[in-house]
Amino acid sequence: MEIIVLFFGHLTDITGESKLKIWDTKDTNELINLMSKKYPGINDMKYSIAINKVIIHENCILKDADVVALLPAFSGG
Amino acid sequence: MVSKNKYERYLRQIKLKELGTSGQDKLMKSKVLMIGAGGLGCAALPYLAAAGIGQIGIVDFDIVELSNLQRQTLYSIEDVGKSKTLVAVQKLKRFNPEIQIDSHQLKLESHNALKIICNYDIVIDGSDNFSTRYMVNDACTLLNKPLVYGSVLRFEGQVSVFNYCDQQGKSPVDYRDLFPAPPSAESVPDCAEAGVLGVLPGIIGALQVNECIKIITGIGQTLCNSILTYNCLSNQFYEFSIQPNKNKSQSAPSTEHEFVNFNYNWFCGTEFYQNEIAVEDFKSYINNKKFKIIDVREKEELPLITEFPHEQLSLKKIEEWSQNFSKEDTIILFCKSGKRSQTALRILTDKIPEMKLYSLKGGIEAWKNYSLQNENVE
């Protein structure tokens, strides 16, 4: 199974890319752990998570072709 | 030249059958408050005035700087050094003398926010820091005012509508449903550090006015229960739907009294110390059984404290131990210098917001110095 992860805002400072493909990740908790290992700096960041354009508030099961977006808060005006 | 009849300057939008004169009347009767006269404010304000919003309030305490002019298009070179609010009010009055424009040349804080916001129907957030954003959000939630949120950084912007619902059967959401807790101050760069493309707040501020007009006139669909992001490099818009967040922090003030006493700078990490007790005052608490005194240092740390009763609970354990405390407890935390006790205070506040918590200022070092000096005097 293939999942697309999109990084928004200043998260791309840490990831260096705005889009990433990952495989065989069962839920969003596993995805967060995977991201923390791949990009340690991301642990210090606060962001909302969306699956297929719906913001989620707890761990959710992922399925093939899901698009997960990581959305940080920023405050510029 | 002032228009012959009150609709003349708005004819092009009255021509829109969805809006018409009834929509224009709604705009002319509405009161909108713009928080911040920076990049977003400078983009939003001319369109609010142009649309004929009956009363516009502008809140900003800042002065115009040369480096603002790249994106804050209401200001000219001769305005550098002048109050943003005063210059903006002056220009907008010339632009549309038929509307009322209020100047609030001040720093919005929890002691004045409710008094100002309550006079308006809709609030537009164009502020530039998290403390103000959480404060404005909480004020609008308490006063039940729709809040049009906008935020920018570098090449990306976000827009949303909080505390408002235009679809039946849905509950309104707010900023805390999207971001329950603020990020640490050091993890997010601001526009001064990270930069922002000048046209971006122009686009996002204009989108905010668009939401505002739809709320007032009741036409179209607003961004309530959703957030729109725009990236000006890739030209991609994404809209995410937001559901009410059951896990959202309980720390949001639920009454006006709690709101006024809420320290937003501390909540957002721009102010480290809160609820400190000075050593001089601490003396009167040490034998009062109402206060639970807790040492958050590690067990083996020196100096040993024998002069007052206390419990030992290191900072590392405080989170797992927090379930043993109750909201009726009044706790004074101390450590070596007063820093770890502040971290413990922050952890416990998050777990049990109702609990009364204090931290010994300067920690046990300050207490020992104070005791020593007093011995000498005696």
Coordinates of C-alpha atoms in Angstrom, one line a residue:
Chain A
M1 CA 0.0 0.0 0.0
E2 CA 1.2 3.5 -0.9
I3 CA 0.6 6.7 1.0
I4 CA 1.4 10.2 0.0
V5 CA 2.5 12.6 2.7
L6 CA 2.3 16.4 2.1
F7 CA 4.3 18.9 4.2
F8 CA 3.0 22.5 4.6
G9 CA 4.5 25.7 5.8
H10 CA 7.9 25.7 7.5
L11 CA 7.8 21.9 7.9
T12 CA 9.5 21.8 4.6
D13 CA 12.6 23.5 6.3
I14 CA 13.0 20.2 8.1
T15 CA 11.9 17.7 5.4
G16 CA 13.5 19.5 2.5
E17 CA 10.6 18.4 0.3
S18 CA 6.9 19.1 0.2
K19 CA 5.8 15.6 -0.8
L20 CA 6.9 12.1 0.1
K21 CA 5.7 8.6 -0.7
I22 CA 5.7 5.9 2.0
W23 CA 4.6 2.3 2.0
D24 CA 2.9 -0.1 4.4
T25 CA 2.1 2.2 7.3
K26 CA -0.9 1.0 9.3
D27 CA -2.0 4.1 11.0
T28 CA -1.2 7.8 11.7
N29 CA 0.7 7.0 14.9
E30 CA 3.0 4.8 13.0
L31 CA 3.4 7.5 10.3
I32 CA 4.3 10.1 13.0
N33 CA 7.0 7.7 14.4
L34 CA 8.3 7.1 11.0
M35 CA 8.5 10.9 10.3
S36 CA 10.2 11.5 13.7
K37 CA 12.9 9.0 12.8
K38 CA 13.4 10.3 9.3
Y39 CA 13.3 14.0 10.3
P40 CA 14.2 14.3 14.0
G41 CA 13.6 18.1 13.9
I42 CA 9.9 17.5 13.3
N43 CA 9.4 16.3 17.0
D44 CA 9.8 19.9 18.1
M45 CA 7.0 21.1 15.8
K46 CA 3.3 21.3 16.4
Y47 CA 1.1 20.5 13.4
S48 CA -2.4 19.3 12.5
I49 CA -2.8 16.1 10.5
A50 CA -5.3 15.6 7.7
I51 CA -6.2 12.5 5.9
N52 CA -7.8 13.1 2.4
K53 CA -8.4 16.7 3.4
V54 CA -10.1 16.0 6.7
I55 CA -8.3 17.2 9.8
I56 CA -8.1 14.3 12.4
H57 CA -7.8 14.5 16.1
E58 CA -6.8 10.9 17.0
N59 CA -5.0 7.9 15.6
C60 CA -6.6 6.8 12.3
I61 CA -6.1 3.7 10.2
L62 CA -4.5 4.4 6.8
K63 CA -5.4 2.7 3.6
D64 CA -3.9 2.5 0.1
A65 CA -3.7 5.8 -1.8
D66 CA -4.5 8.0 1.3
V67 CA -3.1 11.5 1.2
V68 CA -1.8 12.6 4.6
A69 CA -1.1 16.3 5.1
L70 CA 0.9 17.8 8.0
L71 CA -0.2 21.4 8.6
P72 CA 1.8 23.6 11.0
A73 CA 0.5 26.8 12.6
F74 CA 2.2 30.0 11.7
S75 CA 1.3 33.5 12.8
G76 CA 2.5 36.1 10.3
G77 CA 0.2 38.9 9.5
Chain B
M1 CA -17.4 64.2 -4.9
V2 CA -19.9 62.5 -2.6
S3 CA -22.4 60.2 -4.3
K4 CA -25.9 61.6 -5.1
N5 CA -27.6 58.7 -3.4
K6 CA -26.2 56.3 -0.9
Y7 CA -26.1 53.4 -3.4
E8 CA -24.3 55.1 -6.2
R9 CA -20.7 54.2 -5.4
Y10 CA -21.8 50.5 -4.8
L11 CA -23.7 50.1 -8.1
R12 CA -21.4 47.4 -9.5
Q13 CA -21.9 45.1 -6.6
I14 CA -25.7 46.0 -6.2
K15 CA -25.9 44.8 -9.8
L16 CA -25.1 41.3 -8.6
K17 CA -28.5 39.7 -8.1
E18 CA -27.3 37.6 -5.2
L19 CA -26.4 40.8 -3.4
G20 CA -28.7 43.6 -4.5
T21 CA -29.7 46.6 -2.4
S22 CA -30.7 44.3 0.5
G23 CA -27.2 42.9 0.6
Q24 CA -25.8 46.4 0.4
D25 CA -28.0 47.5 3.3
K26 CA -26.6 44.6 5.3
L27 CA -23.0 45.7 4.5
M28 CA -23.8 49.3 5.4
K29 CA -25.3 48.3 8.8
S30 CA -22.4 46.0 9.7
K31 CA -19.5 46.6 12.0
V32 CA -16.2 44.9 11.4
L33 CA -13.1 45.0 13.6
M34 CA -9.6 44.6 11.9
I35 CA -7.0 43.3 14.4
G36 CA -3.6 44.5 13.0
A37 CA -2.9 47.1 10.3
G38 CA 0.1 45.1 8.9
G39 CA 0.2 43.1 5.7
L40 CA -3.2 41.5 6.1
G41 CA -4.8 44.6 7.5
C42 CA -3.5 46.8 4.6
A43 CA -5.0 44.4 2.1
A44 CA -8.3 43.9 3.9
L45 CA -9.1 47.5 5.0
P46 CA -9.4 49.2 1.6
Y47 CA -11.8 46.4 0.4
L48 CA -13.9 46.6 3.6
A49 CA -14.1 50.4 3.1
A50 CA -14.8 50.0 -0.6
A51 CA -17.6 47.5 0.0
G52 CA -19.3 50.1 2.2
I53 CA -19.0 48.3 5.6
G54 CA -20.8 50.8 7.9
Q55 CA -18.3 50.8 10.7
I56 CA -14.7 49.6 10.6
G57 CA -12.5 49.5 13.7
I58 CA -8.7 49.2 13.4
V59 CA -6.5 47.9 16.3
D60 CA -2.8 48.4 16.1
F61 CA -0.2 50.0 18.4
D62 CA 2.7 49.9 16.0
I63 CA 4.4 52.6 13.9
V64 CA 5.2 52.4 10.2
E65 CA 8.7 51.2 9.4
L66 CA 10.5 51.4 6.0
S67 CA 10.7 47.6 5.8
N68 CA 6.8 47.4 6.1
L69 CA 6.3 49.2 2.8
Q70 CA 7.1 46.1 0.7
R71 CA 3.7 44.6 1.6
Q72 CA 1.8 47.2 3.7
T73 CA 0.4 49.2 0.8
L74 CA -1.7 51.7 2.8
Y75 CA 1.5 53.5 3.9
S76 CA 3.8 55.8 2.0
I77 CA 7.4 56.9 2.6
E78 CA 6.2 60.0 4.4
D79 CA 4.3 57.8 6.9
V80 CA 7.4 56.2 8.3
G81 CA 7.5 56.8 12.0
K82 CA 3.8 57.5 12.2
S83 CA 1.1 55.4 13.9
K84 CA -0.2 52.7 11.6
T85 CA -3.8 53.1 12.9
L86 CA -3.9 56.9 12.6
V87 CA -2.5 56.8 9.0
A88 CA -4.8 54.0 8.0
V89 CA -7.9 55.8 9.5
Q90 CA -6.9 59.0 7.7
K91 CA -6.5 57.4 4.3
L92 CA -9.6 55.3 4.5
K93 CA -11.7 58.3 5.6
R94 CA -10.6 60.1 2.5
F95 CA -11.3 57.0 0.4
N96 CA -14.8 56.6 1.7
P97 CA -16.2 59.5 3.8
E98 CA -19.6 57.8 4.0
I99 CA -18.5 55.2 6.6
Q100 CA -17.4 55.4 10.2
I101 CA -13.8 54.4 11.0
D102 CA -12.7 53.9 14.6
S103 CA -9.1 54.1 15.7
H104 CA -7.9 51.8 18.5
Q105 CA -4.3 52.8 18.8
L106 CA -3.4 50.3 21.5
K107 CA -2.0 46.9 22.2
L108 CA -4.8 44.4 22.4
E109 CA -4.5 42.6 25.7
S110 CA -6.8 40.4 27.8
H111 CA -7.9 43.3 30.0
N112 CA -9.1 45.5 27.0
A113 CA -10.0 42.9 24.3
L114 CA -13.6 42.1 25.3
K115 CA -14.5 45.7 25.7
I116 CA -13.4 46.5 22.1
I117 CA -14.5 43.3 20.4
C118 CA -18.0 43.4 21.9
N119 CA -18.8 46.6 19.8
Y120 CA -18.4 44.8 16.5
D121 CA -20.3 42.1 14.6
I122 CA -17.3 40.3 12.9
V123 CA -13.6 40.2 13.7
I124 CA -10.8 39.8 11.2
D125 CA -7.5 38.6 12.6
G126 CA -4.5 40.0 10.9
S127 CA -2.2 39.9 13.9
D128 CA 1.4 38.7 13.8
N129 CA 1.8 36.6 16.9
F130 CA 0.3 33.5 18.6
S131 CA -0.5 35.2 21.9
T132 CA -2.8 37.7 20.1
R133 CA -4.3 34.9 17.9
Y134 CA -5.3 32.7 20.8
M135 CA -6.5 35.7 22.8
V136 CA -8.7 37.0 19.9
N137 CA -10.0 33.5 19.2
D138 CA -11.0 33.0 22.9
A139 CA -12.6 36.5 23.1
C140 CA -14.6 35.8 19.9
T141 CA -15.7 32.4 21.3
L142 CA -16.8 33.9 24.6
L143 CA -18.6 36.8 22.9
N144 CA -20.0 34.5 20.1
K145 CA -18.6 36.6 17.3
P146 CA -17.5 35.2 13.9
L147 CA -13.8 35.4 13.4
V148 CA -12.2 35.5 10.0
Y149 CA -8.7 34.1 10.5
G150 CA -5.7 34.7 8.2
S151 CA -2.1 34.0 8.5
V152 CA 1.0 34.1 6.3
L153 CA 4.6 32.9 6.2
R154 CA 7.0 33.1 3.3
F155 CA 5.0 31.8 0.3
E156 CA 2.1 30.2 2.1
G157 CA -1.1 31.5 3.7
Q158 CA -4.1 30.1 5.6
V159 CA -7.7 31.4 5.8
S160 CA -10.6 30.2 7.9
V161 CA -13.8 31.2 9.5
F162 CA -14.3 30.4 13.2
N163 CA -17.3 30.5 15.6
Y164 CA -19.6 30.6 12.7
C165 CA -21.7 28.0 10.9
D166 CA -23.6 28.4 7.6
Q167 CA -24.6 24.8 7.3
Q168 CA -27.4 23.3 9.4
G169 CA -26.5 20.5 11.8
K170 CA -22.8 21.4 12.1
S171 CA -21.2 22.8 15.2
P172 CA -18.9 25.8 14.8
V173 CA -15.2 25.3 15.3
D174 CA -12.5 27.6 16.4
Y175 CA -8.7 28.0 16.3
R176 CA -8.2 25.6 19.3
D177 CA -10.0 22.9 17.3
L178 CA -7.4 23.2 14.7
F179 CA -4.4 23.9 16.9
P180 CA -5.2 23.0 20.5
A181 CA -1.9 24.2 21.9
P182 CA 0.5 26.8 20.5
P183 CA 3.8 25.8 19.1
S184 CA 6.9 26.6 21.2
A185 CA 8.1 30.2 20.4
E186 CA 11.4 29.0 19.0
S187 CA 9.9 26.4 16.6
V188 CA 8.1 28.9 14.4
P189 CA 10.0 31.7 12.6
D190 CA 8.1 34.9 12.2
C191 CA 8.0 37.0 9.0
A192 CA 10.9 39.2 10.2
E193 CA 13.1 36.1 10.4
A194 CA 11.7 33.9 7.6
G195 CA 10.4 36.6 5.2
V196 CA 7.2 36.9 3.3
L197 CA 6.5 37.6 -0.4
G198 CA 4.8 41.1 -0.4
V199 CA 1.8 40.0 -2.5
L200 CA 0.9 37.1 -0.3
P201 CA -0.7 39.0 2.5
G202 CA -2.5 40.9 -0.3
I203 CA -4.1 37.7 -1.5
I204 CA -4.9 36.3 1.9
G205 CA -6.2 39.7 3.3
A206 CA -8.5 39.9 0.2
L207 CA -9.7 36.4 0.8
Q208 CA -10.5 37.4 4.4
V209 CA -12.7 40.3 3.2
N210 CA -14.4 37.9 0.8
E211 CA -15.4 35.6 3.7
C212 CA -16.5 38.7 5.7
I213 CA -18.8 39.9 2.9
K214 CA -20.3 36.4 2.6
I215 CA -21.0 36.2 6.3
I216 CA -22.7 39.6 6.4
T217 CA -24.8 39.2 3.2
G218 CA -25.5 35.4 3.6
I219 CA -24.5 34.6 0.1
G220 CA -22.3 31.7 -1.0
Q221 CA -20.4 29.3 1.2
T222 CA -17.9 30.4 3.8
L223 CA -14.8 28.7 5.1
C224 CA -16.5 27.8 8.4
N225 CA -15.5 24.3 9.5
S226 CA -12.6 24.4 7.1
I227 CA -9.3 25.9 6.4
L228 CA -8.0 27.0 3.1
T229 CA -4.2 27.0 2.4
Y230 CA -2.6 28.8 -0.6
N231 CA 0.9 28.4 -1.8
C232 CA 1.9 31.2 -4.1
L233 CA 4.8 29.4 -5.7
S234 CA 2.9 26.3 -6.7
N235 CA -0.4 28.1 -7.0
Q236 CA -2.0 25.2 -5.1
F237 CA -5.1 25.7 -2.9
Y238 CA -6.1 23.0 -0.5
E239 CA -9.2 23.1 1.6
F240 CA -9.3 20.9 4.7
S241 CA -12.4 20.3 6.7
I242 CA -12.2 20.8 10.5
Q243 CA -14.4 18.8 13.0
P244 CA -14.9 19.8 16.6
N245 CA -11.9 18.5 18.6
K246 CA -12.9 16.6 21.7
N247 CA -9.2 16.5 22.9
K248 CA -8.8 20.3 22.7
S249 CA -7.1 21.9 25.6
Q250 CA -9.3 22.5 28.6
S251 CA -7.2 25.5 29.4
A252 CA -9.3 28.0 27.3
P253 CA -11.0 30.5 29.6
S254 CA -14.7 29.7 29.9
T255 CA -15.8 33.0 31.6
E256 CA -15.0 36.7 31.1
H257 CA -13.2 36.7 34.5
E258 CA -11.0 33.7 33.5
F259 CA -10.3 35.4 30.2
V260 CA -9.1 38.7 31.8
N261 CA -6.8 36.7 34.1
F262 CA -5.4 34.4 31.4
N263 CA -1.8 35.1 30.6
Y264 CA -1.5 34.6 26.8
N265 CA 2.2 35.4 26.7
W266 CA 2.9 32.7 29.2
F267 CA 0.5 30.3 27.4
C268 CA 2.4 30.9 24.1
G269 CA 5.8 30.6 25.7
T270 CA 6.9 34.2 25.0
E271 CA 6.9 34.8 28.8
F272 CA 8.5 32.1 30.9
Y273 CA 7.6 33.0 34.5
Q274 CA 4.1 32.9 35.9
N275 CA 2.5 32.8 39.4
E276 CA 5.8 33.4 41.2
I277 CA 5.9 33.7 45.0
A278 CA 8.8 35.9 46.3
V279 CA 10.9 34.4 49.2
E280 CA 9.7 37.1 51.5
D281 CA 6.1 36.0 51.1
F282 CA 6.9 32.3 50.9
K283 CA 7.7 32.4 54.7
S284 CA 4.1 32.9 55.5
Y285 CA 3.0 29.9 53.5
I286 CA 5.4 27.3 54.9
N287 CA 3.4 26.4 57.9
N288 CA 0.0 26.8 56.3
K289 CA -1.6 23.4 55.9
K290 CA -3.7 24.6 52.9
F291 CA -0.6 24.7 50.8
K292 CA 1.1 21.6 49.5
I293 CA 4.8 22.4 49.0
I294 CA 6.6 20.2 46.4
D295 CA 10.4 19.9 45.7
V296 CA 10.7 19.1 42.0
R297 CA 14.5 18.6 42.2
E298 CA 16.0 15.1 41.9
K299 CA 16.1 13.1 45.1
E300 CA 19.8 13.4 45.8
E301 CA 20.1 17.1 45.1
L302 CA 21.5 19.5 47.7
P303 CA 21.0 21.5 49.7
L304 CA 18.6 19.4 51.9
I305 CA 15.6 21.2 53.1
T306 CA 14.7 20.7 56.7
E307 CA 13.2 24.0 57.6
F308 CA 9.7 23.4 56.3
P309 CA 7.5 20.4 55.5
H310 CA 7.4 19.4 51.8
E311 CA 7.1 16.5 49.4
Q312 CA 9.7 15.4 46.9
L313 CA 8.5 14.8 43.4
S314 CA 11.1 15.3 40.6
L315 CA 10.2 17.1 37.5
K316 CA 10.5 13.9 35.5
K317 CA 7.8 12.2 37.5
I318 CA 5.4 15.1 37.8
E319 CA 3.4 14.3 34.7
E320 CA 2.6 10.7 35.7
W321 CA 2.0 11.8 39.3
S322 CA -0.4 14.6 38.2
Q323 CA -3.4 12.2 38.4
N324 CA -2.9 12.1 42.2
F325 CA -3.5 15.8 42.5
S326 CA -7.0 17.3 42.6
K327 CA -8.3 20.6 41.3
E328 CA -8.9 21.7 44.9
D329 CA -5.2 21.6 45.7
T330 CA -3.1 24.7 46.1
I331 CA 0.5 23.8 45.4
I332 CA 3.8 25.7 45.7
L333 CA 6.5 24.2 43.6
F334 CA 10.2 24.8 44.1
C335 CA 13.6 23.8 42.7
K336 CA 17.1 25.1 42.8
S337 CA 16.7 28.4 40.8
G338 CA 13.0 28.7 40.0
K339 CA 13.2 27.4 36.5
R340 CA 12.3 23.7 36.7
S341 CA 9.4 24.6 39.1
Q342 CA 8.1 26.8 36.2
T343 CA 8.3 23.9 33.8
A344 CA 6.5 21.7 36.4
L345 CA 3.9 24.5 36.7
R346 CA 3.3 24.5 33.0
I347 CA 2.9 20.7 32.9
L348 CA 0.5 20.7 35.8
T349 CA -1.5 23.6 34.4
D350 CA -2.0 21.7 31.2
K351 CA -3.2 18.6 33.1
I352 CA -5.4 20.3 35.7
P353 CA -6.1 23.8 34.6
E354 CA -8.3 24.6 37.6
M355 CA -5.6 23.8 40.2
K356 CA -4.0 26.8 42.0
L357 CA -0.2 26.6 41.3
Y358 CA 2.7 28.8 42.4
S359 CA 6.4 28.6 41.9
L360 CA 9.1 29.9 44.4
K361 CA 10.9 32.8 42.7
G362 CA 14.6 32.2 42.5
G363 CA 14.2 28.7 44.0
I364 CA 15.9 27.3 47.0
E365 CA 19.0 29.4 46.3
A366 CA 17.0 32.6 46.8
W367 CA 15.3 31.1 49.9
K368 CA 18.7 30.1 51.5
N369 CA 20.2 33.6 50.8
Y370 CA 17.1 35.2 52.3
S371 CA 17.2 33.0 55.4
L372 CA 20.9 33.7 55.9
Q373 CA 20.5 37.4 55.6
N374 CA 17.6 37.4 58.1
E375 CA 19.6 35.3 60.6
N376 CA 22.4 37.9 60.4
V377 CA 20.0 40.8 61.0
E378 CA 18.4 39.0 64.0

